[in-house]
Coordinates of C-alpha atoms in Angstrom, one line a residue:
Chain A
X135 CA 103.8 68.2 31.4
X136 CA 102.5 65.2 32.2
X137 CA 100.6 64.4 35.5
X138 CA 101.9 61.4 37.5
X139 CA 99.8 58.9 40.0
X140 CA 101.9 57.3 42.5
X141 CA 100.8 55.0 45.1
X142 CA 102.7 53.3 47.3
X143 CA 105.1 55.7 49.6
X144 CA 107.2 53.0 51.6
X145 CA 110.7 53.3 51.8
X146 CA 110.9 52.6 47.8
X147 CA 108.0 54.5 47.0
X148 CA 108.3 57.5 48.9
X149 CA 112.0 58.6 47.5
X150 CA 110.7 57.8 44.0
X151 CA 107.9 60.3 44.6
X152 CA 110.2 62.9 45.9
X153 CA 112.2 62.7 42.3
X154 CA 109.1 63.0 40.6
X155 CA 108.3 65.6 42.2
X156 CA 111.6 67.2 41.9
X157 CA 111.9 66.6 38.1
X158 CA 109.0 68.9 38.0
X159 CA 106.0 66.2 37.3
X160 CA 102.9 67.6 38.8
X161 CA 101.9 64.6 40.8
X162 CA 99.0 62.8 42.8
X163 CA 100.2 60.3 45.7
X164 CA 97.7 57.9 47.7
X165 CA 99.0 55.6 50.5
X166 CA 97.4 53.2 53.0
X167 CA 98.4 54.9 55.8
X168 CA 98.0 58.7 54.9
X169 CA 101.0 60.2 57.2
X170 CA 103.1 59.2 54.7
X171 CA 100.8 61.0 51.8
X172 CA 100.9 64.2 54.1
X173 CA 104.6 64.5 53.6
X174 CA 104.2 64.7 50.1
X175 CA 102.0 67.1 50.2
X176 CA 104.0 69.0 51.9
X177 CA 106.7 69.4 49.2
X178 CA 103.9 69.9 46.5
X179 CA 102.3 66.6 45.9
X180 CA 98.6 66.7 45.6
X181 CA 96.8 63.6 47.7
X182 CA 94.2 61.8 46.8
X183 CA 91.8 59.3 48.8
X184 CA 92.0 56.1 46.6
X185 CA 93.8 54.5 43.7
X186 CA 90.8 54.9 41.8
X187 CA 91.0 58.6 42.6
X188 CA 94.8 58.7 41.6
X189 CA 94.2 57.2 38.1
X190 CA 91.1 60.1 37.3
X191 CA 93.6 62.8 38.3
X192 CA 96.9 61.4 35.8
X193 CA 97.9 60.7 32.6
X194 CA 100.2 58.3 34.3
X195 CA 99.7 56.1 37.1
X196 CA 102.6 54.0 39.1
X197 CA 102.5 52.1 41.9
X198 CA 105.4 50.3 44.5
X199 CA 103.9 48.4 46.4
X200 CA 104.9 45.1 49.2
X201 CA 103.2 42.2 48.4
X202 CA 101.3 40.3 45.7
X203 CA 98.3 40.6 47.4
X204 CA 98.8 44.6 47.9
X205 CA 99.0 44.8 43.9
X206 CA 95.7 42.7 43.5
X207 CA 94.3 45.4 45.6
X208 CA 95.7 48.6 44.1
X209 CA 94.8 47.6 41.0
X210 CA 91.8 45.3 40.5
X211 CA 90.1 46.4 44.2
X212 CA 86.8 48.1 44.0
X213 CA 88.1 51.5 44.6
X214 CA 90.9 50.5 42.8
X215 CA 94.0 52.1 39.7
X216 CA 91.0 50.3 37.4
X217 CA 87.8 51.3 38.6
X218 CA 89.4 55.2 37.5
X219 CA 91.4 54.6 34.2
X220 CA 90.3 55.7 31.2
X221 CA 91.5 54.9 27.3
X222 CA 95.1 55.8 26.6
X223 CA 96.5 55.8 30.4
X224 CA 99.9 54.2 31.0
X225 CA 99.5 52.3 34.2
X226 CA 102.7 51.2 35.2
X227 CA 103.8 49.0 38.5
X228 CA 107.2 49.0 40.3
X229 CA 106.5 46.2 42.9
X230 CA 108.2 42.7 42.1
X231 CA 105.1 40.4 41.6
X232 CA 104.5 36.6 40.0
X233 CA 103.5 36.8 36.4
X234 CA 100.3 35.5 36.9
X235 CA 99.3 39.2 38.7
X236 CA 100.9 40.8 36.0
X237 CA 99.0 39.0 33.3
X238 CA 95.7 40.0 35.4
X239 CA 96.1 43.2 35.6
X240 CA 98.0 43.6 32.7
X241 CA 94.3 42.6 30.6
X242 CA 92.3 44.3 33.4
X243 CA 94.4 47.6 31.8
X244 CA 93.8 46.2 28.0
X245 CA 90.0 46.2 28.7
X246 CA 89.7 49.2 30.2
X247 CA 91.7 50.9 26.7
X248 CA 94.5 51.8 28.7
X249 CA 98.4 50.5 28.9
X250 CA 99.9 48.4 31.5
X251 CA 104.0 48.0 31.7
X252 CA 105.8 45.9 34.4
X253 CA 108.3 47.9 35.9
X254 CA 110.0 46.4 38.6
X255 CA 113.6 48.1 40.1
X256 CA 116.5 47.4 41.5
X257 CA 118.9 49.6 43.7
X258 CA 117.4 49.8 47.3
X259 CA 116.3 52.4 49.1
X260 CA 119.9 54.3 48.6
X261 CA 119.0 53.9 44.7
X262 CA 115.5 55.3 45.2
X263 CA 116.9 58.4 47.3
X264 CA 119.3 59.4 44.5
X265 CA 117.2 58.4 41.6
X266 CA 120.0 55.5 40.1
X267 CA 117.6 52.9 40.5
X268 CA 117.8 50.5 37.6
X269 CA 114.1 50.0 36.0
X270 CA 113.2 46.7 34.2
X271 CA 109.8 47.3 31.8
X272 CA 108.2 45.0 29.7
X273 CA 105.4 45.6 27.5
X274 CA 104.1 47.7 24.5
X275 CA 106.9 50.3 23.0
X276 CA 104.3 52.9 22.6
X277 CA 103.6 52.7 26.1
X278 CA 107.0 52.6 27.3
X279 CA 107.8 55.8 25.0
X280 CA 105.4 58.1 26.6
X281 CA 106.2 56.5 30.3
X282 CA 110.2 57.0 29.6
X283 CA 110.7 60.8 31.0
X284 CA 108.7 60.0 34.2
X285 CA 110.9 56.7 34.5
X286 CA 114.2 58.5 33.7
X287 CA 113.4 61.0 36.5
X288 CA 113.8 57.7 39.2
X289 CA 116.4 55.6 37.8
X290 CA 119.9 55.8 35.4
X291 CA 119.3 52.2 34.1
X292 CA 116.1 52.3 31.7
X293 CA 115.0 49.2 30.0
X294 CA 112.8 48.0 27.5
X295 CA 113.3 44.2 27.9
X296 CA 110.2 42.8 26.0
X297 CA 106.7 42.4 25.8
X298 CA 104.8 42.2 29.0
X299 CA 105.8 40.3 31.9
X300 CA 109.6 41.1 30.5
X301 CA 110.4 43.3 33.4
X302 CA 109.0 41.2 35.9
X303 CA 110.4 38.1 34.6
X304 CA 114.2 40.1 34.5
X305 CA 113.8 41.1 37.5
X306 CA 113.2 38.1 38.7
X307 CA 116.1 37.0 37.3
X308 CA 118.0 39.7 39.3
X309 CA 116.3 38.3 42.7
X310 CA 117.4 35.1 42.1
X311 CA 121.2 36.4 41.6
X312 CA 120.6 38.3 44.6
X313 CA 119.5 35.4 46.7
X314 CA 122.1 32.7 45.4
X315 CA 124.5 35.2 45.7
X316 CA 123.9 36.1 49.9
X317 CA 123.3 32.1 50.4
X318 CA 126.9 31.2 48.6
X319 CA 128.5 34.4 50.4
X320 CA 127.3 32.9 53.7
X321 CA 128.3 29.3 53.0
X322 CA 131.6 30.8 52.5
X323 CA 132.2 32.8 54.8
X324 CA 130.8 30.3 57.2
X325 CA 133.4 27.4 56.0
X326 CA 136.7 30.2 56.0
X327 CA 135.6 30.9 59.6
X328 CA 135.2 26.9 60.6
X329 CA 139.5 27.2 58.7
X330 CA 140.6 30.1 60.6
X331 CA 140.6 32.0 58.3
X332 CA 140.7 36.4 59.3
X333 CA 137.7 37.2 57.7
X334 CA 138.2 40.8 57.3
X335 CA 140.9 39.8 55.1
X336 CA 138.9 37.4 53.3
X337 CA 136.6 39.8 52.2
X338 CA 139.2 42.6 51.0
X339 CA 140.7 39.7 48.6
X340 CA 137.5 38.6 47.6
X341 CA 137.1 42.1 46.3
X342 CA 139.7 41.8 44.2
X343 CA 139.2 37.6 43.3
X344 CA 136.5 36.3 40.6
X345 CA 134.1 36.1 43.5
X346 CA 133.4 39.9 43.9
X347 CA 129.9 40.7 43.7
X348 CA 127.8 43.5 44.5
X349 CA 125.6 41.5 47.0
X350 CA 129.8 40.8 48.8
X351 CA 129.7 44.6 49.3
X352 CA 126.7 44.7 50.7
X353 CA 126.6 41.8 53.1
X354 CA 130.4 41.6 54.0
X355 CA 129.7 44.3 56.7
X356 CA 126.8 42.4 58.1
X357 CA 128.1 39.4 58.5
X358 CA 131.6 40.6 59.3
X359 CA 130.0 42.4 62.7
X360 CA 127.0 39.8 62.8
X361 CA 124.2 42.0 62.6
X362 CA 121.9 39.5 61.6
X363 CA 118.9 41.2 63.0
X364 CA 115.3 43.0 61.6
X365 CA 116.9 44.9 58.7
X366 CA 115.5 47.0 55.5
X367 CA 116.5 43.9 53.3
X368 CA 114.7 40.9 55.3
X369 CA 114.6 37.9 54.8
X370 CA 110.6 38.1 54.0
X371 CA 111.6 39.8 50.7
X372 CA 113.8 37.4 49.3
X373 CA 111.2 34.0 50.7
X374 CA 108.7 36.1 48.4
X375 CA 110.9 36.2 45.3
X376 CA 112.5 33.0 45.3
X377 CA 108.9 31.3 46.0
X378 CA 108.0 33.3 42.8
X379 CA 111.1 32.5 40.7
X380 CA 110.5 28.6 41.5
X381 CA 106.9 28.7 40.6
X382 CA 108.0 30.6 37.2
X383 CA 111.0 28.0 36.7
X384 CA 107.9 25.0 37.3
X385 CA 105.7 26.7 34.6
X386 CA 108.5 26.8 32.0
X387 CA 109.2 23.0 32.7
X388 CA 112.9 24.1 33.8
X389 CA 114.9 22.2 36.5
X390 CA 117.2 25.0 38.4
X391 CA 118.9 23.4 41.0
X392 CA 120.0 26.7 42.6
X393 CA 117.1 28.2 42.6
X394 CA 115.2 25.3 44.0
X395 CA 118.3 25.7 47.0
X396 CA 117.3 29.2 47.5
X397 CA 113.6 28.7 48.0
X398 CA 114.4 25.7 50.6
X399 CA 116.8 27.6 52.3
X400 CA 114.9 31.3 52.9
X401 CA 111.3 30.0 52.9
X402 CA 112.8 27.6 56.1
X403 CA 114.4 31.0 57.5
X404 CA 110.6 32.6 57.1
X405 CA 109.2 29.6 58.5
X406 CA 111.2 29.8 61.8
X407 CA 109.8 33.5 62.4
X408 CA 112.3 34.9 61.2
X409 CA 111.0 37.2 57.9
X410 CA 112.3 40.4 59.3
X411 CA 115.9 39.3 60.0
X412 CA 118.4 40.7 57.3
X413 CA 118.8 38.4 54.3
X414 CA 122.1 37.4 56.0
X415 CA 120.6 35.7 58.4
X416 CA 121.0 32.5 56.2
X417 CA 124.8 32.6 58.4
X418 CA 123.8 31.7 61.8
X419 CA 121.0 29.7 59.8
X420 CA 123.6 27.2 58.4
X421 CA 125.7 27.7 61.8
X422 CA 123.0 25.8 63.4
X423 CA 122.9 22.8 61.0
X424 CA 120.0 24.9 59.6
X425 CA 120.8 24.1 55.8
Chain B
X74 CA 168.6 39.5 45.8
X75 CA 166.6 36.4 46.6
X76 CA 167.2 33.7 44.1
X77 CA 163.4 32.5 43.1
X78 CA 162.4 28.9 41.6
X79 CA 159.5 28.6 39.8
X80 CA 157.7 24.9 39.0
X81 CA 154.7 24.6 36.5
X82 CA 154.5 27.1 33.3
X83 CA 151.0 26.9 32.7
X84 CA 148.8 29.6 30.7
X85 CA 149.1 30.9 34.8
X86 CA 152.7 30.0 35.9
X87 CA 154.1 30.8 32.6
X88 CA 153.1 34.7 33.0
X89 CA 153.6 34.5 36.8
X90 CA 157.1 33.3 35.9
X91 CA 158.1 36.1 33.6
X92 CA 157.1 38.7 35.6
X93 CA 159.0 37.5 38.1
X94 CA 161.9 37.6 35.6
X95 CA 160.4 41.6 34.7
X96 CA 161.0 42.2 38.5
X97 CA 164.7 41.3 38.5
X98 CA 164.5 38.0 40.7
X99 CA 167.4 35.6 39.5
X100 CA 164.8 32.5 38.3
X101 CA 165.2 29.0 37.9
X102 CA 162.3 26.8 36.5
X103 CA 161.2 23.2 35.2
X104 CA 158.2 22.2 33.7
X105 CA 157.3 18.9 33.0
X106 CA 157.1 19.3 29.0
X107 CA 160.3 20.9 28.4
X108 CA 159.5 23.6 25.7
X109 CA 157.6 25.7 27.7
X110 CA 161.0 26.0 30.4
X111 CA 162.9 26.6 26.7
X112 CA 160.8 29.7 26.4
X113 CA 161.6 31.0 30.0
X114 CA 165.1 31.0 29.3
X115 CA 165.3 32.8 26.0
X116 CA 164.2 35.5 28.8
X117 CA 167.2 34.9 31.0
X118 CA 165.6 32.0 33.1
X119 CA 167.8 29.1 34.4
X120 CA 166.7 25.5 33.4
X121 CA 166.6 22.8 36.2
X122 CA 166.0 19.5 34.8
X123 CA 163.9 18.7 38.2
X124 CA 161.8 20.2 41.2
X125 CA 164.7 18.7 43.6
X126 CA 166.9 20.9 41.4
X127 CA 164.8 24.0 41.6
X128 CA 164.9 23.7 45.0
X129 CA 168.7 23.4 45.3
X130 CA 168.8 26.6 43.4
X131 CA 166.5 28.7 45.2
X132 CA 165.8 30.7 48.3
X133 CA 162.0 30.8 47.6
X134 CA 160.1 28.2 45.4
X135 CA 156.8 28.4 43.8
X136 CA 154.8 25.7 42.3
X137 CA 152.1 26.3 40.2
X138 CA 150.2 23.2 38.9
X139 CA 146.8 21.8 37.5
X140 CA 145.6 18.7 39.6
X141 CA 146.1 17.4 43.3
X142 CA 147.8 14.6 41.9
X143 CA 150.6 17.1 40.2
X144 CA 151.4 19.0 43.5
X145 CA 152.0 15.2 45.1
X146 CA 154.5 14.4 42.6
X147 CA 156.2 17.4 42.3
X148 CA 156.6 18.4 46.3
X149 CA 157.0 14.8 47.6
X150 CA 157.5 12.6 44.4
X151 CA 160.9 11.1 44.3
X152 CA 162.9 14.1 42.5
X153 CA 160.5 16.5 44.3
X154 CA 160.9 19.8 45.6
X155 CA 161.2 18.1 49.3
X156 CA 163.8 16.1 48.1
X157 CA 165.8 19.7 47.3
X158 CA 164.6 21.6 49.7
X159 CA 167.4 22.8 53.1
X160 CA 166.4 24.8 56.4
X161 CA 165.3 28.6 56.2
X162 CA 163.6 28.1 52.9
X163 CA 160.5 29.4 51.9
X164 CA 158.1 26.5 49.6
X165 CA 155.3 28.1 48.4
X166 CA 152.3 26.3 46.2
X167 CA 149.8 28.7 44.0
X168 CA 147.9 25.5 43.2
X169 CA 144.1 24.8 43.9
X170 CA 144.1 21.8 46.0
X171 CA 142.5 20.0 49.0
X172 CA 142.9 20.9 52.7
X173 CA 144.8 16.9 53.3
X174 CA 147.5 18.0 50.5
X175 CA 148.2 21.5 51.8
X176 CA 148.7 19.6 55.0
X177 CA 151.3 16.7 54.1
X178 CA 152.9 19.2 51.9
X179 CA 153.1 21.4 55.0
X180 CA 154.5 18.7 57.5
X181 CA 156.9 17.5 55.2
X182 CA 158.4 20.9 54.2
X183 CA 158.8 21.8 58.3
X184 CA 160.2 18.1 58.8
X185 CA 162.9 19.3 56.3
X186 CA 163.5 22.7 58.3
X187 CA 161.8 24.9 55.6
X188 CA 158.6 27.0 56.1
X189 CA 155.7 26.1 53.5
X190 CA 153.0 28.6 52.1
X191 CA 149.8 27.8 50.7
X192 CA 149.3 30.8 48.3
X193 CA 146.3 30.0 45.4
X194 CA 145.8 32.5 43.0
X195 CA 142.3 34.4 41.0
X196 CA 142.8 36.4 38.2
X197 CA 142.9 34.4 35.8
X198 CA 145.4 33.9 33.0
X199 CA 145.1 38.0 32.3
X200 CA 145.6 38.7 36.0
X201 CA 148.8 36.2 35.5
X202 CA 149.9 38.5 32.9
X203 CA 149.1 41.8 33.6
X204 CA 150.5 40.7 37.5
X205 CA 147.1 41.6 39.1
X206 CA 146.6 38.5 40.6
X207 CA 145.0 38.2 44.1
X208 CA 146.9 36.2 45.9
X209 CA 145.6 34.0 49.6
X210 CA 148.4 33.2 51.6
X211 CA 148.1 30.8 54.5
X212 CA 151.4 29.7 57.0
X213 CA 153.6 31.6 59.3
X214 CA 154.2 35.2 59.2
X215 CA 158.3 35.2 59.0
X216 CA 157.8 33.0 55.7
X217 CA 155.0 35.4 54.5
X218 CA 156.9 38.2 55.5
X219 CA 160.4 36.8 53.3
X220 CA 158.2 35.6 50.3
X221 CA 156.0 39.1 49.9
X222 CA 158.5 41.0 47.9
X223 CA 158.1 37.9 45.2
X224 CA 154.1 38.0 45.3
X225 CA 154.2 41.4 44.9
X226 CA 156.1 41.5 42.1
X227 CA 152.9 38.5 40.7
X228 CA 149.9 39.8 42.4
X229 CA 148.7 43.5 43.0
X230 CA 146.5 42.1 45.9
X231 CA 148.3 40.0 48.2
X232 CA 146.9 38.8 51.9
X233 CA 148.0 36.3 55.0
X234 CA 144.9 35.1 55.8
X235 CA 145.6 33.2 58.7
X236 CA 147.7 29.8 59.3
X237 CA 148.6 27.1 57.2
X238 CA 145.5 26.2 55.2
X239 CA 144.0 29.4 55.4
X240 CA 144.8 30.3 51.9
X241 CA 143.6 27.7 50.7
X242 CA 140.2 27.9 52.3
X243 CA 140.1 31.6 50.9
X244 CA 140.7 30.3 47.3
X245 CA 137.9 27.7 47.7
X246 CA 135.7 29.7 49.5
X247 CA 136.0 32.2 46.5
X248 CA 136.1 29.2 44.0
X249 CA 132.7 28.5 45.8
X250 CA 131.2 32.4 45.1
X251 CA 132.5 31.4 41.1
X252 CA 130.5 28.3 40.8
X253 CA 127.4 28.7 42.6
X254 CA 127.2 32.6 40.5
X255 CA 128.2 31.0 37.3
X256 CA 125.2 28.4 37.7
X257 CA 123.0 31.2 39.3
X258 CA 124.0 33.4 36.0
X259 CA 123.0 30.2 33.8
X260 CA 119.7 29.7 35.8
X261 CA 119.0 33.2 35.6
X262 CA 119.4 33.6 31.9
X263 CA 117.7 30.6 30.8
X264 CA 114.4 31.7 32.6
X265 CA 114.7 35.1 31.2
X266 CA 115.1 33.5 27.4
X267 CA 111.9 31.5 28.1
X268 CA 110.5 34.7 29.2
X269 CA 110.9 36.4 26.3
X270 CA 113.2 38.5 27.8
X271 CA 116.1 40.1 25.1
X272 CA 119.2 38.9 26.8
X273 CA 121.7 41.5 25.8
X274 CA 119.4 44.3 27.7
X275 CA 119.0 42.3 30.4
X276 CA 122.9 41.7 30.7
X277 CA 122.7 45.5 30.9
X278 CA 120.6 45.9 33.6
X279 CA 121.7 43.4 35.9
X280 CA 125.1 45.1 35.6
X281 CA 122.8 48.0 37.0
X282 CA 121.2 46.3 39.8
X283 CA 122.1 44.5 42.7
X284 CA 122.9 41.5 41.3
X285 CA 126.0 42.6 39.1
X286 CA 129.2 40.5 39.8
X287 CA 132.4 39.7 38.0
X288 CA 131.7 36.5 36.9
X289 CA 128.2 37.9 35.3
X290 CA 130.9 40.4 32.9
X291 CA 132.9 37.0 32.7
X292 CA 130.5 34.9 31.5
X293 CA 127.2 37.1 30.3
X294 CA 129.4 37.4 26.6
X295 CA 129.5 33.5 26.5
X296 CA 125.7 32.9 27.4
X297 CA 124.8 35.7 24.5
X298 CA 126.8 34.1 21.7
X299 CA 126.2 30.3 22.9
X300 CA 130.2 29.7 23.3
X301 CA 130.0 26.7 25.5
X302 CA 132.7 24.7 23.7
X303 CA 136.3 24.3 25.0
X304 CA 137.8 26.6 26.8
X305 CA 140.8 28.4 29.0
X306 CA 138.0 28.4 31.8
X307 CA 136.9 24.8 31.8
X308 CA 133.9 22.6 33.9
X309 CA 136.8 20.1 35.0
X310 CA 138.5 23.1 37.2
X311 CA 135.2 23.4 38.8
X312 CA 134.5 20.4 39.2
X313 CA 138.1 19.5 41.1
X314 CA 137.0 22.2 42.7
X315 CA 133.4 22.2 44.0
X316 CA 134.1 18.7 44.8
X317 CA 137.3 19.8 47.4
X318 CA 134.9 22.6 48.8
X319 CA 131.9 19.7 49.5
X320 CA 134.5 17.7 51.1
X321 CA 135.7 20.2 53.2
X322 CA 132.3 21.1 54.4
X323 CA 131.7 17.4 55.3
X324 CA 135.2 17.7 57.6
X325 CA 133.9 20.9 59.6
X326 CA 129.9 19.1 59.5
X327 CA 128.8 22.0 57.5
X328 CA 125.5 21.7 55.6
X329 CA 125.9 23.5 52.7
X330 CA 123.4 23.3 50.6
X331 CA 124.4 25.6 47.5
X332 CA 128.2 24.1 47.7
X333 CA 126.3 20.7 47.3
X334 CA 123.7 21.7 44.3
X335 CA 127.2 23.0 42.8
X336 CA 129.1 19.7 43.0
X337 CA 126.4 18.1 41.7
X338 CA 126.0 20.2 38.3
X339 CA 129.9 20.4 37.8
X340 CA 130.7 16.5 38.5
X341 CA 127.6 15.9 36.5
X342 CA 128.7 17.9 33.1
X343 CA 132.0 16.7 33.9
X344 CA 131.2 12.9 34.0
X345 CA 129.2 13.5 30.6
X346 CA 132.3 14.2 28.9
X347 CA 132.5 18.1 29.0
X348 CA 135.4 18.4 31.5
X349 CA 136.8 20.6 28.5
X350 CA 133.6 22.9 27.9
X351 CA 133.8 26.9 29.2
X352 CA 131.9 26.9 32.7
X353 CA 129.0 28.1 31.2
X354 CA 127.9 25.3 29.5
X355 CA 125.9 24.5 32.5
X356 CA 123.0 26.4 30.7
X357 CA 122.7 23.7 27.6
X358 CA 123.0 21.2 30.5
X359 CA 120.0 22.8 32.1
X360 CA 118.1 24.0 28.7
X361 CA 118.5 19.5 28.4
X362 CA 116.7 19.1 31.7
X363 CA 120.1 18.2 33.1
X364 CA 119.7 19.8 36.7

């Protein structure tokens, strides 16, 4: 069987190790802070004490990781996924990241004779936890054929959506559904409430109107008992993405007015110190004349 | 049984009507071009050759029409419903209009000693058929409570939101949810195509990940094969109505800045000349640097 790398055990990464593990991969884990490493190991993970050391030990190597700058480290640091891979490695990467990073590392992996896909995921920590994440790859088919089985043991929606920097860019696409989506639920919910409107009764018809939406689900309950505050799904996350998605929008010459709205609107929320506040948080945001 | 009038046989109120008729309720209806009333009564429907004659003949009266400017003729225009209408009766308007009209209408209809409902619909022409409609109902709770038994037999979700208005507030803040996703959708497509990204996988995984909706299985089949051209779901009935929800937003001194990035792409396409187009054809608008 193939041996799996995985770096990165946060609240994404350590569920999708657990499947991995579970599905039988013998695997190799790393993390920054190494609590979270131990409890791999102790259902069966082996640990190692670098990227670098990850890639020598696996045919496979993934990482989930926060930030952009955490991927430029993983990967291209000097004990980094690099400075261990060897010719016919699949390296793949599960964090949401610009393209530029994915290009870097994406010919850092070419030079070294290995493969790079970009494999970023949707589903949350609930869809890492019950392995129905969905998993958007770009890059070479060959690559993505030996990398399916260990991908199929952490998500139900596998895709091959083009050549590299596909997955990345679709999920970018996803973010910028996501963040457009809260923002619009918000502005609505926000003018219903200014109408009189009983807003638990808004959002059961919703659910049945042409406005239903995952993201409603999701953030109805939030903003229906204003829990605005630090949340798994902050507000940091989505600043990230939709900085990202305007930058990719710029490079492609493309005007997206909503888009453009987004980035305004959660990069101002960031700005006011308030990255950790759930993604809802755009509410009393706009309550406050904020938009 | 209550005796049910029925003004407007649009490609909504014409199925809205007839399952009324499937239901039982004695119907009397008028349409402005008479052929489509003809039709009505080869399935048992009376003809009335006015709204003030509807109203003369019914216990609860529906309207169901296109523009602003339709519900003001046909509630308060000369041979309007108003002009019909006698104490205890129940006026009810499934149209998609403007906080000021649902007002007048609403003063006018209590001057005459009737109740009036504001009661938009989503669904959509198949919901109108199939009688799955949702169906936001705003006004007093002994009208609601006399006119349920006829929504019910329409709409397979029906909810009093709150006081006059409050319907109509639901239906534009879910009229807000389908434009902002339907540019969002655009947006997020047309970056993805620059990308590289095969669009019919990525429909498939966003239907996957968090940022599935209805509108995206609405509108992902138009985006794939280009259909932008005229259709049942046109730019102008976005445009009325992103242009109703800015305004509102303006009353309560809302800021809301993806309501206003949505009134600007709709009036824009709309003032171009494609009033007629299917929603969608936001993303040509965009591809032509149109945002």
């Amino acid at each position: 069987m193939m041996k799996v790398g995985f770096i990165g055990l946060g609240n994404m990464g350590g569920p999708m190790a657990r499947n991995l593990l579970a599905a039988g991969f013998p695997l190799t884990v790393h993390n920054r802070s190494p609590a979270k490493a131990e409890a791999l190991a102790a259902l069966g993970a082996s640990v190692a004490g670098s990227p670098a050391e990850v890639a020598r030990a696996s045919d496979v190597v993934l990482a989930c990781l926060p930030t952009v700058r955490d991927v430029d480290d993983v990967f291209l640091g000097a004990e980094g996924v690099l400075a261990g891979a060897r010719g016919g490695q699949v390296l793949a990467d599960h964090s949401t990241v610009d393209i530029a990073m994915t290009r870097r590392v994406g010919e850092a992996t070419r030079a070294a004779g290995a493969s790079f896909l970009d494999a970023p995921i949707s589903g949350g920590p609930k869809g890492a936890e019950d392995g129905s994440l969905a998993i958007m790859v770009g890059g070479d088919a060959e690559a993505y054929a030996k990398a399916l089985p260990v991908f199929q043991a952490m998500g139900r929606t596998v895709a091959h959506l083009g050549p590299s920097g596909a997955g990345t860019t679709a999920k970018l696409a996803n973010q910028l559904l996501v963040a457009t989506g809260t923002i619009a639920i918000c502005e609505a919910f926000l003018l219903a409430a200014r109408a009189g409107v009983d807003l638990e009764k808004l959002h059961g018809v919703l659910e049945s109107s042409w406005g239903a939406s995952r993201m409603l689900g999701r953030n109805a309950p939030f903003i229906l008992r204003r829990e605005f505050g630090p949340s798994p799904a902050p507000v940091r996350n989505l600043a990230k993405d939709t900085a990202i998605i305007a930058a990719l929008a710029r490079e492609h010459g493309l005007d997206l007015p909503l888009a453009a709205a987004a980035e305004r609107v959660y990069s101002e929320l960031a700005a006011r110190g308030h990255g950790e506040w759930d993604i809802t948080a755009v509410l009393p945001f706009l309550e406050g004349g904020g938009g």
